CSV table of C-alpha atoms and ligand atoms in Angstrom, one decimal:
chain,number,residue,atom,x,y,z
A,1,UNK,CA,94.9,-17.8,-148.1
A,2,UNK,CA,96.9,-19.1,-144.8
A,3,UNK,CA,97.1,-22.6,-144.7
A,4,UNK,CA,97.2,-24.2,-141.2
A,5,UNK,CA,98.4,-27.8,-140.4
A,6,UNK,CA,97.1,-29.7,-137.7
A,7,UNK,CA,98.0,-32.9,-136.2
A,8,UNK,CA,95.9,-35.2,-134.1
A,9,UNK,CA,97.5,-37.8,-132.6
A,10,UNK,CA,96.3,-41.6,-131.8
A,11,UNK,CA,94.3,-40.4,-128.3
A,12,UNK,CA,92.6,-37.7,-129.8
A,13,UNK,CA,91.1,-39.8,-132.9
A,14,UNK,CA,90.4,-43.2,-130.4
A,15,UNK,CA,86.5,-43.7,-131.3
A,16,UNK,CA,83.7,-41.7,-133.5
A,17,UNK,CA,83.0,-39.2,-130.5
A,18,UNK,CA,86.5,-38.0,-130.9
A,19,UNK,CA,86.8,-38.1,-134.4
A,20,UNK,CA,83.3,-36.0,-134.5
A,21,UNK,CA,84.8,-33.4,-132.5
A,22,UNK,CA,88.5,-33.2,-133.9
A,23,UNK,CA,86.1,-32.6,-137.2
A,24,UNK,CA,84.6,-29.5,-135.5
A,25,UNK,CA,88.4,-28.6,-134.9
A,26,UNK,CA,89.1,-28.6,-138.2
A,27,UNK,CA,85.8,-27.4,-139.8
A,28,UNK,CA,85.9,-24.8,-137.5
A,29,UNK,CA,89.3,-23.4,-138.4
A,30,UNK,CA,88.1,-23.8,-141.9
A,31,UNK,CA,85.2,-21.3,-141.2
A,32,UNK,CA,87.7,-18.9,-139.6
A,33,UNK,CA,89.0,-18.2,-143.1
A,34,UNK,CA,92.3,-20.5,-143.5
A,35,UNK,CA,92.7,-23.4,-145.5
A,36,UNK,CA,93.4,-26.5,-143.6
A,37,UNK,CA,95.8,-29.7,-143.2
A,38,UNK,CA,94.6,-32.5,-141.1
A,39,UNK,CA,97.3,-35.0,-140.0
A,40,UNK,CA,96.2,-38.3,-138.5
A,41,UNK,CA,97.7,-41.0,-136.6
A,42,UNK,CA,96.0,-44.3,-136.2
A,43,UNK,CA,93.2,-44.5,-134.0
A,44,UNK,CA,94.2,-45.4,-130.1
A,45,UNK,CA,96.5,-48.0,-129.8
A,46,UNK,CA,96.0,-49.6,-133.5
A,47,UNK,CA,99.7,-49.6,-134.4
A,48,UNK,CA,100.7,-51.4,-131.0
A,49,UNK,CA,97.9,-54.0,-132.7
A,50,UNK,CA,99.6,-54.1,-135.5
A,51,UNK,CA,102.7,-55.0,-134.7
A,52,UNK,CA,101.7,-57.4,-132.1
A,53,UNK,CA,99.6,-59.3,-135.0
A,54,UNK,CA,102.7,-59.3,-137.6
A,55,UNK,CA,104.9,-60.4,-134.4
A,56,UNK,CA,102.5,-63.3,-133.8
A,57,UNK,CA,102.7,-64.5,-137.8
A,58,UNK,CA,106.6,-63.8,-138.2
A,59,UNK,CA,109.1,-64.1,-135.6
A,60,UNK,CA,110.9,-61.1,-137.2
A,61,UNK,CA,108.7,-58.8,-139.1
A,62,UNK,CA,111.2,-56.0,-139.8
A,63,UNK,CA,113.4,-58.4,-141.3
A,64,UNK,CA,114.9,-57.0,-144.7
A,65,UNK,CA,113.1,-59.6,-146.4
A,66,UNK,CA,109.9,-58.6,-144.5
A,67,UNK,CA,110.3,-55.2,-143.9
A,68,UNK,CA,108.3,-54.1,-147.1
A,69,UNK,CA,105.3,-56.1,-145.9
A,70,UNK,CA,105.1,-54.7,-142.2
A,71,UNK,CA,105.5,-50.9,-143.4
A,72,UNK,CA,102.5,-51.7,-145.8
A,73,UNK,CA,100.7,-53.2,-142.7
A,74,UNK,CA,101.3,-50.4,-140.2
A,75,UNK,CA,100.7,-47.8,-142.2
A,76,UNK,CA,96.9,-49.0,-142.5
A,77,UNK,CA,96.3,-47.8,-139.0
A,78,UNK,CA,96.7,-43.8,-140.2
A,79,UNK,CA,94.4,-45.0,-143.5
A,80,UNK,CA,91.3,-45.8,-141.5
A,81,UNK,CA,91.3,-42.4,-139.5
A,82,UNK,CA,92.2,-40.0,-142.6
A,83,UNK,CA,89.1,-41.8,-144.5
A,84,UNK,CA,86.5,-41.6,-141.4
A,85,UNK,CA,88.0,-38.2,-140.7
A,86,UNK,CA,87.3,-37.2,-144.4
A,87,UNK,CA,83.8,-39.2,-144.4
A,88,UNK,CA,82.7,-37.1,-141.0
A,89,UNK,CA,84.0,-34.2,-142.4
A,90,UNK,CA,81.9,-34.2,-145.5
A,91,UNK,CA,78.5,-35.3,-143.3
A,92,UNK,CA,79.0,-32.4,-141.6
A,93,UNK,CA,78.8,-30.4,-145.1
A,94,UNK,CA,82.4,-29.8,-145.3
A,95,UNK,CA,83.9,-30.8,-148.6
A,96,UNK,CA,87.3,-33.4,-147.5
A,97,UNK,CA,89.2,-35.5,-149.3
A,98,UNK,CA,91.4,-38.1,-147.7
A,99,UNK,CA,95.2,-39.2,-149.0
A,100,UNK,CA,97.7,-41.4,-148.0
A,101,UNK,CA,101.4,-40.1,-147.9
A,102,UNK,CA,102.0,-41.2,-151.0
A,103,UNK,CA,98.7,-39.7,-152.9
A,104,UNK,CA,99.5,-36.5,-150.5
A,105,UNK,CA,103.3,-36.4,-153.1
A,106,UNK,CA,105.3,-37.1,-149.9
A,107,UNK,CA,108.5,-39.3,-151.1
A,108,UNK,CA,110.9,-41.3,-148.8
A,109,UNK,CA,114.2,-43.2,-149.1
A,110,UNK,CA,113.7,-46.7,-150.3
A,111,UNK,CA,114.2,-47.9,-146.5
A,112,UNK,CA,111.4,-49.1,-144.7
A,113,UNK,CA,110.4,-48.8,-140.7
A,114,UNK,CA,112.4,-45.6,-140.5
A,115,UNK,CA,112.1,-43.8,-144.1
A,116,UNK,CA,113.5,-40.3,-144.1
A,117,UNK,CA,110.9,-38.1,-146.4
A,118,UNK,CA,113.2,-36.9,-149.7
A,119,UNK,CA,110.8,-34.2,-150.6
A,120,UNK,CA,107.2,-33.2,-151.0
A,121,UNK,CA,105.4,-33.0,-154.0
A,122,UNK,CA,102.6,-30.6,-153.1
A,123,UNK,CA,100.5,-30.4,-156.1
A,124,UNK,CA,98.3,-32.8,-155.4
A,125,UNK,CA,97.1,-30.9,-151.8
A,126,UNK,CA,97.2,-27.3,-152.9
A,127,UNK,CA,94.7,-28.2,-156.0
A,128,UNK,CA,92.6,-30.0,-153.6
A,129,UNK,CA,92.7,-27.2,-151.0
A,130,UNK,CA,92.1,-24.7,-153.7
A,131,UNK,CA,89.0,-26.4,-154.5
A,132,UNK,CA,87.7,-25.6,-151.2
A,133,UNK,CA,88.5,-29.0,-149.6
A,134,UNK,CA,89.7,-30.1,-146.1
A,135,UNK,CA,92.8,-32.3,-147.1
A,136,UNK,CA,92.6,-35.0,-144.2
A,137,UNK,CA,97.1,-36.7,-145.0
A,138,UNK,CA,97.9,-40.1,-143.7
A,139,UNK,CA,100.6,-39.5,-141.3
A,140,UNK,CA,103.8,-41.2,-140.3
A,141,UNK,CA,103.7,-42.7,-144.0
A,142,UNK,CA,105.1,-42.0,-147.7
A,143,UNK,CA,106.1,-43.9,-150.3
A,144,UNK,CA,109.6,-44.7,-152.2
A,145,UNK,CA,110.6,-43.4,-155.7
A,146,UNK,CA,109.3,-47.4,-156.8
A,147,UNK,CA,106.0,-46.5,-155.0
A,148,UNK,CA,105.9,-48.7,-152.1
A,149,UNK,CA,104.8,-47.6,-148.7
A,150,UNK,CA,107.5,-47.2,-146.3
A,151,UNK,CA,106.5,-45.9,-142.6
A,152,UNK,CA,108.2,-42.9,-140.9
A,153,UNK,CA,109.4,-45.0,-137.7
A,154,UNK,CA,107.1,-45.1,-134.4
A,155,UNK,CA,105.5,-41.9,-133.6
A,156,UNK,CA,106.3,-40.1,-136.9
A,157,UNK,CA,102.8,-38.3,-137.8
A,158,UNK,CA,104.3,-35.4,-136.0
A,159,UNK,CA,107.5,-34.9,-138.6
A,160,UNK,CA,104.6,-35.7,-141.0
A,161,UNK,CA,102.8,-32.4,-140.1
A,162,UNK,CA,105.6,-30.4,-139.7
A,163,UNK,CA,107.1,-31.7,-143.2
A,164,UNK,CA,104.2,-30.7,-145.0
A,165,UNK,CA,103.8,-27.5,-143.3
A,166,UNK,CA,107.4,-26.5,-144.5
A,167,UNK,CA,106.3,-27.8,-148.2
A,168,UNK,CA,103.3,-25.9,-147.9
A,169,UNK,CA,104.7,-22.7,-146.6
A,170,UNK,CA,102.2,-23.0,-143.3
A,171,UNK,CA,101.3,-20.6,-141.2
A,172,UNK,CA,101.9,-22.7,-138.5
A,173,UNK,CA,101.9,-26.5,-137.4
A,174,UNK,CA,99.4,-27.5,-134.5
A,175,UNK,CA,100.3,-30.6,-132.9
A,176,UNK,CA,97.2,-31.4,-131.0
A,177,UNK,CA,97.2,-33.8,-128.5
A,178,UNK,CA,95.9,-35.2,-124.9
A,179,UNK,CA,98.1,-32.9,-122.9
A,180,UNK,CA,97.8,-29.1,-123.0
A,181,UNK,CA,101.6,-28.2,-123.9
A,182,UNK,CA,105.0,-28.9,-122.7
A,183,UNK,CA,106.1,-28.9,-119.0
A,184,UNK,CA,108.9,-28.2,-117.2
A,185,UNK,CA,108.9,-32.0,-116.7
A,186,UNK,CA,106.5,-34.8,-116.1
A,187,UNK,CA,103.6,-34.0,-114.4
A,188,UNK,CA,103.2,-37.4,-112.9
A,189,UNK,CA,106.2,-37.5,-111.0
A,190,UNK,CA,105.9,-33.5,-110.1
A,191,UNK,CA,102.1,-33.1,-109.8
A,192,UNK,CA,103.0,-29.1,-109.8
A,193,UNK,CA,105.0,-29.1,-113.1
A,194,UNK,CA,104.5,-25.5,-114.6
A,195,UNK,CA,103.2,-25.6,-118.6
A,196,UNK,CA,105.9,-23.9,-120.7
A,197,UNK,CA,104.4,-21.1,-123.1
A,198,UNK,CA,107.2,-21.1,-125.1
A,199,UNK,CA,109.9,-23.2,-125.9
A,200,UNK,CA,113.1,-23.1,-128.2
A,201,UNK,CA,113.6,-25.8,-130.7
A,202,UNK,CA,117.1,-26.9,-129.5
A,203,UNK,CA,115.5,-27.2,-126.2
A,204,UNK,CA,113.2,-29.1,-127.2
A,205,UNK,CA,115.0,-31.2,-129.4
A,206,UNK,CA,117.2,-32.2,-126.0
A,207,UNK,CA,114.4,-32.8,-124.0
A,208,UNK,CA,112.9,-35.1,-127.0
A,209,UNK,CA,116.7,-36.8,-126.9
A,210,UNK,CA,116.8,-37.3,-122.8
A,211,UNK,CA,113.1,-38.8,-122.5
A,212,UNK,CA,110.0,-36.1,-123.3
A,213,UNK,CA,108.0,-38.2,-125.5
A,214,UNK,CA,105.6,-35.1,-126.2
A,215,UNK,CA,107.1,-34.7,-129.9
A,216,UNK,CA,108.7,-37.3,-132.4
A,217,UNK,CA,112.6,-35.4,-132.4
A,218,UNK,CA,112.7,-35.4,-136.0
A,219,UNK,CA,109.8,-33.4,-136.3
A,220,UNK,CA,111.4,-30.7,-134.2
A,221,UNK,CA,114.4,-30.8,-136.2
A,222,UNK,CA,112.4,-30.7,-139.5
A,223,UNK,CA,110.5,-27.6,-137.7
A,224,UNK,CA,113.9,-25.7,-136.8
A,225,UNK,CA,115.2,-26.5,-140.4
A,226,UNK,CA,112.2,-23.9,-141.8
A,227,UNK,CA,112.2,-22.2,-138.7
A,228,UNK,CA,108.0,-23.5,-138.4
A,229,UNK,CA,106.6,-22.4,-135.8
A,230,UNK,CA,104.7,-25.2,-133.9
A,231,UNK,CA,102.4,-25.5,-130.8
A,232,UNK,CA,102.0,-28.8,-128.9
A,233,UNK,CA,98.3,-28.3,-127.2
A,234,UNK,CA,95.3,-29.9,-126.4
A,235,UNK,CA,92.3,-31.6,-128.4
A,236,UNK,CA,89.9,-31.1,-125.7
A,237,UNK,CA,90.9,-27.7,-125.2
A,238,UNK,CA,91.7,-26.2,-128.4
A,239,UNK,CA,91.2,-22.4,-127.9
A,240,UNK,CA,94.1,-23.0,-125.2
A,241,UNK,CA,97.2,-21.9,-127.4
A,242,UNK,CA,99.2,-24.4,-125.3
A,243,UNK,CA,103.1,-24.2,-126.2
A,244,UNK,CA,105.2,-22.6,-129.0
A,245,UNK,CA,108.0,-23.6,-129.8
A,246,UNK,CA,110.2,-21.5,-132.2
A,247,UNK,CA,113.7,-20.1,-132.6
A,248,UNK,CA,115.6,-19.0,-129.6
A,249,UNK,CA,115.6,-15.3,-130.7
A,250,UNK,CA,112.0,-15.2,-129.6
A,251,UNK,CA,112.3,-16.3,-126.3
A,252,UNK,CA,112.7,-14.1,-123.2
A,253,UNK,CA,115.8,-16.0,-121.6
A,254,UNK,CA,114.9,-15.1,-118.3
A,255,UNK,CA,115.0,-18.3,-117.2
A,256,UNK,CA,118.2,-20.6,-116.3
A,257,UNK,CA,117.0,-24.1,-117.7
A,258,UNK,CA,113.7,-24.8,-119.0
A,259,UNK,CA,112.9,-28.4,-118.7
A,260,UNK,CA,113.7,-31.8,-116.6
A,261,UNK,CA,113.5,-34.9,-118.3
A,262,UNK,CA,114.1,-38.4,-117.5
A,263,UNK,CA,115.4,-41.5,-119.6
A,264,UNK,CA,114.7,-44.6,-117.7
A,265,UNK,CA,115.4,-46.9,-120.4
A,266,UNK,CA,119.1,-47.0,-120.2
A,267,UNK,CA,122.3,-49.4,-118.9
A,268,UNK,CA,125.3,-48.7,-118.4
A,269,UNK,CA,128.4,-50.4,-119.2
A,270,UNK,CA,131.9,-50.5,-118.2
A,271,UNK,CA,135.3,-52.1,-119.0
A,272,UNK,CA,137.6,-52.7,-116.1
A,273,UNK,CA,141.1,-52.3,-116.8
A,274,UNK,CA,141.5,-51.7,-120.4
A,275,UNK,CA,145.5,-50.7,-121.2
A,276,UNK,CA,146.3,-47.6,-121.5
A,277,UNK,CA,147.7,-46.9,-124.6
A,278,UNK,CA,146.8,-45.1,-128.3
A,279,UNK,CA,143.8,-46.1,-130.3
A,280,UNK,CA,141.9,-48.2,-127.5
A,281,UNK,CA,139.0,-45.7,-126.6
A,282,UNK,CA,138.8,-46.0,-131.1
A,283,UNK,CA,138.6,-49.8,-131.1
A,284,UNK,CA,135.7,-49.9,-128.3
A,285,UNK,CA,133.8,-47.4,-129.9
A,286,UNK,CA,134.7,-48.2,-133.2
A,287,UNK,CA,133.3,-51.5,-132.5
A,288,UNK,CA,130.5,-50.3,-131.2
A,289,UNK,CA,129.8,-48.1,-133.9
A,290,UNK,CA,130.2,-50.9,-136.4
A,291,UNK,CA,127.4,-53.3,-134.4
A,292,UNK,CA,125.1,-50.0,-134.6
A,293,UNK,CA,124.9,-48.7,-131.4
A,294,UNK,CA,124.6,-45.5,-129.9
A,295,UNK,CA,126.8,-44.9,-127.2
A,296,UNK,CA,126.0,-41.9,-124.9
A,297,UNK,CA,127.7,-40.7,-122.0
A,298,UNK,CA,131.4,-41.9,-122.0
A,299,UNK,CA,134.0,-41.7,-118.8
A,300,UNK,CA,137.4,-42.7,-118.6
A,301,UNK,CA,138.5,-43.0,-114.9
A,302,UNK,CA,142.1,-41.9,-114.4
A,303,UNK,CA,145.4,-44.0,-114.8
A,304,UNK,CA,145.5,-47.1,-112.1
A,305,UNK,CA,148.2,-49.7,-112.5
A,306,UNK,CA,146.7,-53.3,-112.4
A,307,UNK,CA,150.1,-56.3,-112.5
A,308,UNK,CA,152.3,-53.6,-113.4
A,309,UNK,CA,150.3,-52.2,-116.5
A,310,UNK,CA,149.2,-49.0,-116.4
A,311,UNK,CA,145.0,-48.9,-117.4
A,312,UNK,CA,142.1,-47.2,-117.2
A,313,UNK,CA,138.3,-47.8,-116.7
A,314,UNK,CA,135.8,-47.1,-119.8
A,315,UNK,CA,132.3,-46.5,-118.7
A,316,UNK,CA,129.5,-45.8,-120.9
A,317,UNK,CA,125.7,-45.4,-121.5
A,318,UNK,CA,123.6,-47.1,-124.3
A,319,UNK,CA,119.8,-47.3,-125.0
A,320,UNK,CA,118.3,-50.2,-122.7
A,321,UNK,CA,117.3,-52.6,-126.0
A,322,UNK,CA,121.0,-52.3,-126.5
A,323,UNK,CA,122.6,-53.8,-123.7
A,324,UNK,CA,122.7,-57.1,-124.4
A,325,UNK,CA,124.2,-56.7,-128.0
A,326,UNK,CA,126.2,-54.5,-126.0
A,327,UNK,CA,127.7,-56.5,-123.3
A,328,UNK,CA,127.8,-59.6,-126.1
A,329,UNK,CA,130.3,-57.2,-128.4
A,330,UNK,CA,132.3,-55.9,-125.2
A,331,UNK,CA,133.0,-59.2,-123.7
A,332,UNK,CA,134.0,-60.6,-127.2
A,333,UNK,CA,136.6,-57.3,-127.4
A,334,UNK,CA,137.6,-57.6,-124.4
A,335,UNK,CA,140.4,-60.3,-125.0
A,336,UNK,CA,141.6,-59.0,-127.8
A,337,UNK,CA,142.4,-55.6,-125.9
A,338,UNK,CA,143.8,-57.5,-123.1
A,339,UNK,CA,141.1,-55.9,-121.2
A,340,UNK,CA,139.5,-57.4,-117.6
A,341,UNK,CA,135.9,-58.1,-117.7
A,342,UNK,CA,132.6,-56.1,-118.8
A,343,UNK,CA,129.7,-55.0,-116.5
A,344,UNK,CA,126.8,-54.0,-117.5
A,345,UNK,CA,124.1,-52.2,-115.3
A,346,UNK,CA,120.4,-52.1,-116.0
A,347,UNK,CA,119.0,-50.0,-112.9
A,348,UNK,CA,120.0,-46.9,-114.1
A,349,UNK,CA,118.5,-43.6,-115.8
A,350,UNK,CA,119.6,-40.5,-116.7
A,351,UNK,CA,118.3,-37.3,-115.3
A,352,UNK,CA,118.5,-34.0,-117.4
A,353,UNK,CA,118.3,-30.7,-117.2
A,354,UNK,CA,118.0,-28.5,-120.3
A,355,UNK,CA,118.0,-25.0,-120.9
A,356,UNK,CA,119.5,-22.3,-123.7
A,357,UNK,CA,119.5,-20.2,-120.1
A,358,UNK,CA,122.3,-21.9,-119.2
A,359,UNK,CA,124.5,-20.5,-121.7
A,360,UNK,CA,126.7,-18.4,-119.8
A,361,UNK,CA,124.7,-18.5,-116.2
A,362,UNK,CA,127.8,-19.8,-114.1
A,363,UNK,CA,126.5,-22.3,-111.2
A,364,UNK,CA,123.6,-24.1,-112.9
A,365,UNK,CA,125.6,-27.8,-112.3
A,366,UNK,CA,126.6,-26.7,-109.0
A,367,UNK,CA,123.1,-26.2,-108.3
A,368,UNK,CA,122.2,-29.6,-109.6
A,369,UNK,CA,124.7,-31.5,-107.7
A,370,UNK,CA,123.7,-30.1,-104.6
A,371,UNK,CA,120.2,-30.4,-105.2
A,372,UNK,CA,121.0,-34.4,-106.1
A,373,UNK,CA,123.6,-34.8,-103.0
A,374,UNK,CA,120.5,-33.4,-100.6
A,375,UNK,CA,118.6,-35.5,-101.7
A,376,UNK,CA,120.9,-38.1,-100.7
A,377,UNK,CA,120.9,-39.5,-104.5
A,378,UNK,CA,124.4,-40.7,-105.7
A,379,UNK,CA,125.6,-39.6,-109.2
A,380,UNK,CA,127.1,-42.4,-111.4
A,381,UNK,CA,128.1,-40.4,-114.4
A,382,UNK,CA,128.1,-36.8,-115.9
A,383,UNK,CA,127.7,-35.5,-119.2
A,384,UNK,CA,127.0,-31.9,-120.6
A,385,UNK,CA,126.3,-30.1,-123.8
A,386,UNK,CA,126.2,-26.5,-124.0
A,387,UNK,CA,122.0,-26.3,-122.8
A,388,UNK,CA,122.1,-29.5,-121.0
A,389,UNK,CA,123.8,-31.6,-118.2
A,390,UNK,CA,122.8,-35.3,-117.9
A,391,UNK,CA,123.2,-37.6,-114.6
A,392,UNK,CA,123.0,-40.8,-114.6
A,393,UNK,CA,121.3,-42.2,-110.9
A,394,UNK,CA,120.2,-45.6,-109.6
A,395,UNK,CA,116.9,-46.4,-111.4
A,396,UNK,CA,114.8,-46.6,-107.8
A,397,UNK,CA,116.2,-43.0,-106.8
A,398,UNK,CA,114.8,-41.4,-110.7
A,399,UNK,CA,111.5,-39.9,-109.6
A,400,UNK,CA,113.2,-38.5,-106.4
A,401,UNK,CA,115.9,-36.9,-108.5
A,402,UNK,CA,113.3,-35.4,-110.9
A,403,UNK,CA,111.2,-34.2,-107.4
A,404,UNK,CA,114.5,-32.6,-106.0
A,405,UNK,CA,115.8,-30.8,-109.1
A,406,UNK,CA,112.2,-29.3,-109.9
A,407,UNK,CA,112.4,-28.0,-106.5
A,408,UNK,CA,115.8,-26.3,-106.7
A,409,UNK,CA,115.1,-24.8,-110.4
A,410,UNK,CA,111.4,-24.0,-110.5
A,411,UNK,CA,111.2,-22.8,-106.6
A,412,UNK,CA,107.7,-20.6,-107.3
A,413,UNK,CA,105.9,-23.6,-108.7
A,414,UNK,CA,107.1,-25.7,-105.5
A,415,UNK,CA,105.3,-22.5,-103.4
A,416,UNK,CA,102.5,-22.6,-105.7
A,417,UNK,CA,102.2,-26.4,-104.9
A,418,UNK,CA,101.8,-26.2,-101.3
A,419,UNK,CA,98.5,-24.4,-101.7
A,420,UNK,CA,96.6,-27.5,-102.9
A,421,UNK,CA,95.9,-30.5,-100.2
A,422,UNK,CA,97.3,-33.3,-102.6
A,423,UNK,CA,100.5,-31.8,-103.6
A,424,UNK,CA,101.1,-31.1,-99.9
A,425,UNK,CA,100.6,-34.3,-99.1
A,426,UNK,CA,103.3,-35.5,-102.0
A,427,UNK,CA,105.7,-32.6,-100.9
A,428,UNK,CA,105.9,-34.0,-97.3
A,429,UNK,CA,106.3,-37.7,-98.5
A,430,UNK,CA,109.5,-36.3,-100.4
A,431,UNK,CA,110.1,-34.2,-97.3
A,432,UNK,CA,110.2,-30.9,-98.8
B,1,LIG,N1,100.7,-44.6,-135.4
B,1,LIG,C1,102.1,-44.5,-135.4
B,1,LIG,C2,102.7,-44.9,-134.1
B,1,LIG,O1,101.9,-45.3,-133.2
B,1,LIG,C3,102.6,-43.1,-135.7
B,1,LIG,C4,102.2,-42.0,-134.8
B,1,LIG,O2,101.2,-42.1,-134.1
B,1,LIG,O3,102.8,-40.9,-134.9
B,1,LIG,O4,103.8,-44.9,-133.8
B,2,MG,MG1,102.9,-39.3,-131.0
């Protein structure tokens, strides 16, 4: 018999209402003749509560020496859900049984907060599921090979889904959730955003990178891996078969990018006048490497001579909760490369486009640039990868930037826009 996994993430499993009906989901999908996976996440905001609790009792909770502790904490949020889930399940004369991620056979590296699952041990499911049951799985949790609980990292009940999907040999993997797919970019700052039917994994795998929080990345990685397919739809409107996202061969390229995304959680940082000579660029982002931070977009500015040196400017991006560790390592650098100061700039974000349609489609950065320069929105920095081109812009001028390149990429749904009073209304503002 197929077996179908299905993910419910915190918003759809907030109270008993919604529990009751993501029960009908799977009880109903049960009745249609597969046997089914229910993934959980913690109810509503739990986690955040969580972590605000340990935060309150220990300054540091993810301390090595803590770390152990705060895993077996957060993961309790996932472990209330899967046992009402299973409890509802079974009043409503459907036979559940509830694990947690280690009871469910999934095993992790002994590292806690951010555990990468080793393998699956799927015994323990397929004997429940062959006894008829609903197996309701703890997400975003396993344990080590010592059997402690170790936690996925924040939003990891989605690579739990798609994890166990692979181990089981799923059908599929249904990520349900309060939206009703994946959009060409973020419908609150483009109202008009067009839903996506389908979507490749390295596509979405970018736009998970440069700021769509739809899908934990490591979950679309893990899907591409076993070439899973996986939808992203809606709770509260489940016969909707929102979006699929799957290998590239199955889409219809007929489209030059696919998504816009926005990252506005990022700094920028540059070293003025660094000499120009061999292994420089290596020491700064060797250092960098060694404090453990991701650098993203990198520029060198051309030769200048500054007191008779010649030397160049090093610009680049790191995650916002970075910059300060950043600019601390920099400045501390800086005189020992002879360097002549550090900046560091926190009104920034970086504006993406992404698309496999790109691949050979000449004038798809041309297009962005212009669409960015009428706008009147200045570009900071540039980076690209073969199905995505990144600007960084001021921070204020983000939303503007997203407005103007939806308009210039996705020109039907701008149309399609001007047809409803509100998005009229929004269109003038930006003066379309
Ligand atoms: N409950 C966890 C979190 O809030 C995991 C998840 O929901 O995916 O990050
Ligand atoms: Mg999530």
């Amino acid at each position: 018999m197929a077996i179908l996994v299905q993910k419910f993430g915190g918003s759809s499993v907030a109270d008993v209402d919604k529990l009751r009906h993501v029960a009908r989901i799977a009880a109903d999908t049960k009745e249609s003749g597969k046997q089914v996976v229910v993934v959980v996440s913690a109810m509503g905001k739990t986690t955040d509560g969580l972590v605000a609790m340990a935060s309150e009792l220990c300054p540091n909770p993810q301390d090595k020496t803590t770390a152990r502790e705060y895993d077996a904490l957060l993961a309790t949020g996932e472990q209330v859900t899967t046992a009402l889930l299973a409890l509802t399940l079974n009043a409503m004369g459907y036979p559940a049984i509830g694990l947690s991620g280690g009871q469910a056979g999934i095993i992790t590296e002994a590292l806690h907060n951010r555990a990468r699952i080793l393998e699956i041990n799927t015994d323990a499911i397929t004997n429940h599921l062959n006894n008829g049951n609903i197996v309701v799985v703890t997400g975003f949790q396993g344990c080590d090979a010592n059997g402690n609980v170790t936690t996925l990292g924040r939003g990891g009940s989605d690579t739990s889904a798609v994890a166990l999907a692979n181990a089981l040999n799923a059908e599929r993997c249904d990520i349900y959730t309060d939206v009703d797919g994946v959009y060409s970019t973020d419908p609150r700052i483009v109202p008009h955003a067009v839903r996506l039917n389908k979507v490749a994994y390295i596509e979405m795998l970018e736009l998970a990178r440069v700021g769509a929080k739809v899908l934990h990345p490591r979950s679309v990685e893990t899907a591409r891996q076993a070439d899973m397919p996986l939808t992203v739809r809606s709770t509260f409107t489940p016969e909707d078969p929102g979006t699929m996202i799957t290998g590239i061969d199955a889409l219809e390229l007929d489209r030059s990018i696919t998504g816009i995304a926005c990252d506005k959680h990022q700094a920028q940082l540059a070293i003025e006048a660094v000499p120009d000579k061999p292994g420089v660029a290596a020491t700064v982002f060797g250092t960098m490497a060694t404090a453990n931070i991701s650098v993203d977009m990198i520029i060198q500015s051309m030769n200048r001579q500054v007191d008779n040196v010649a030397t160049n400017d090093i610009a680049f991006t790191v995650s916002g909760n970075d910059v300060h560790a950043a600019k601390d390592t920099l400045s501390e650098l800086c005189k020992a490369i002879d360097a002549q100061a550090v900046h560091a700039d926190t009104d920034v974000a970086k504006v993406s486009i992404v698309g496999a349609g790109m691949i050979d489609r000449p004038g798809i950065a041309a297009t962005m640039f212009e669409a960015l320069a009428d706008a009147d929105i200045n570009i900071k920095m540039i980076a690209t990868s073969e199905i995505k081109i990144s600007c960084l812009v001021p921070q204020t001028q983000a939303d503007k930037a997203v407005q103007a390149l939806h308009a210039a990429f996705f020109p039907e749904a701008e149309l399609g826009s001007k047809m409803t009073s509100d998005n009229v209304l929004v269109n003038e503002k930006l003066g379309y």
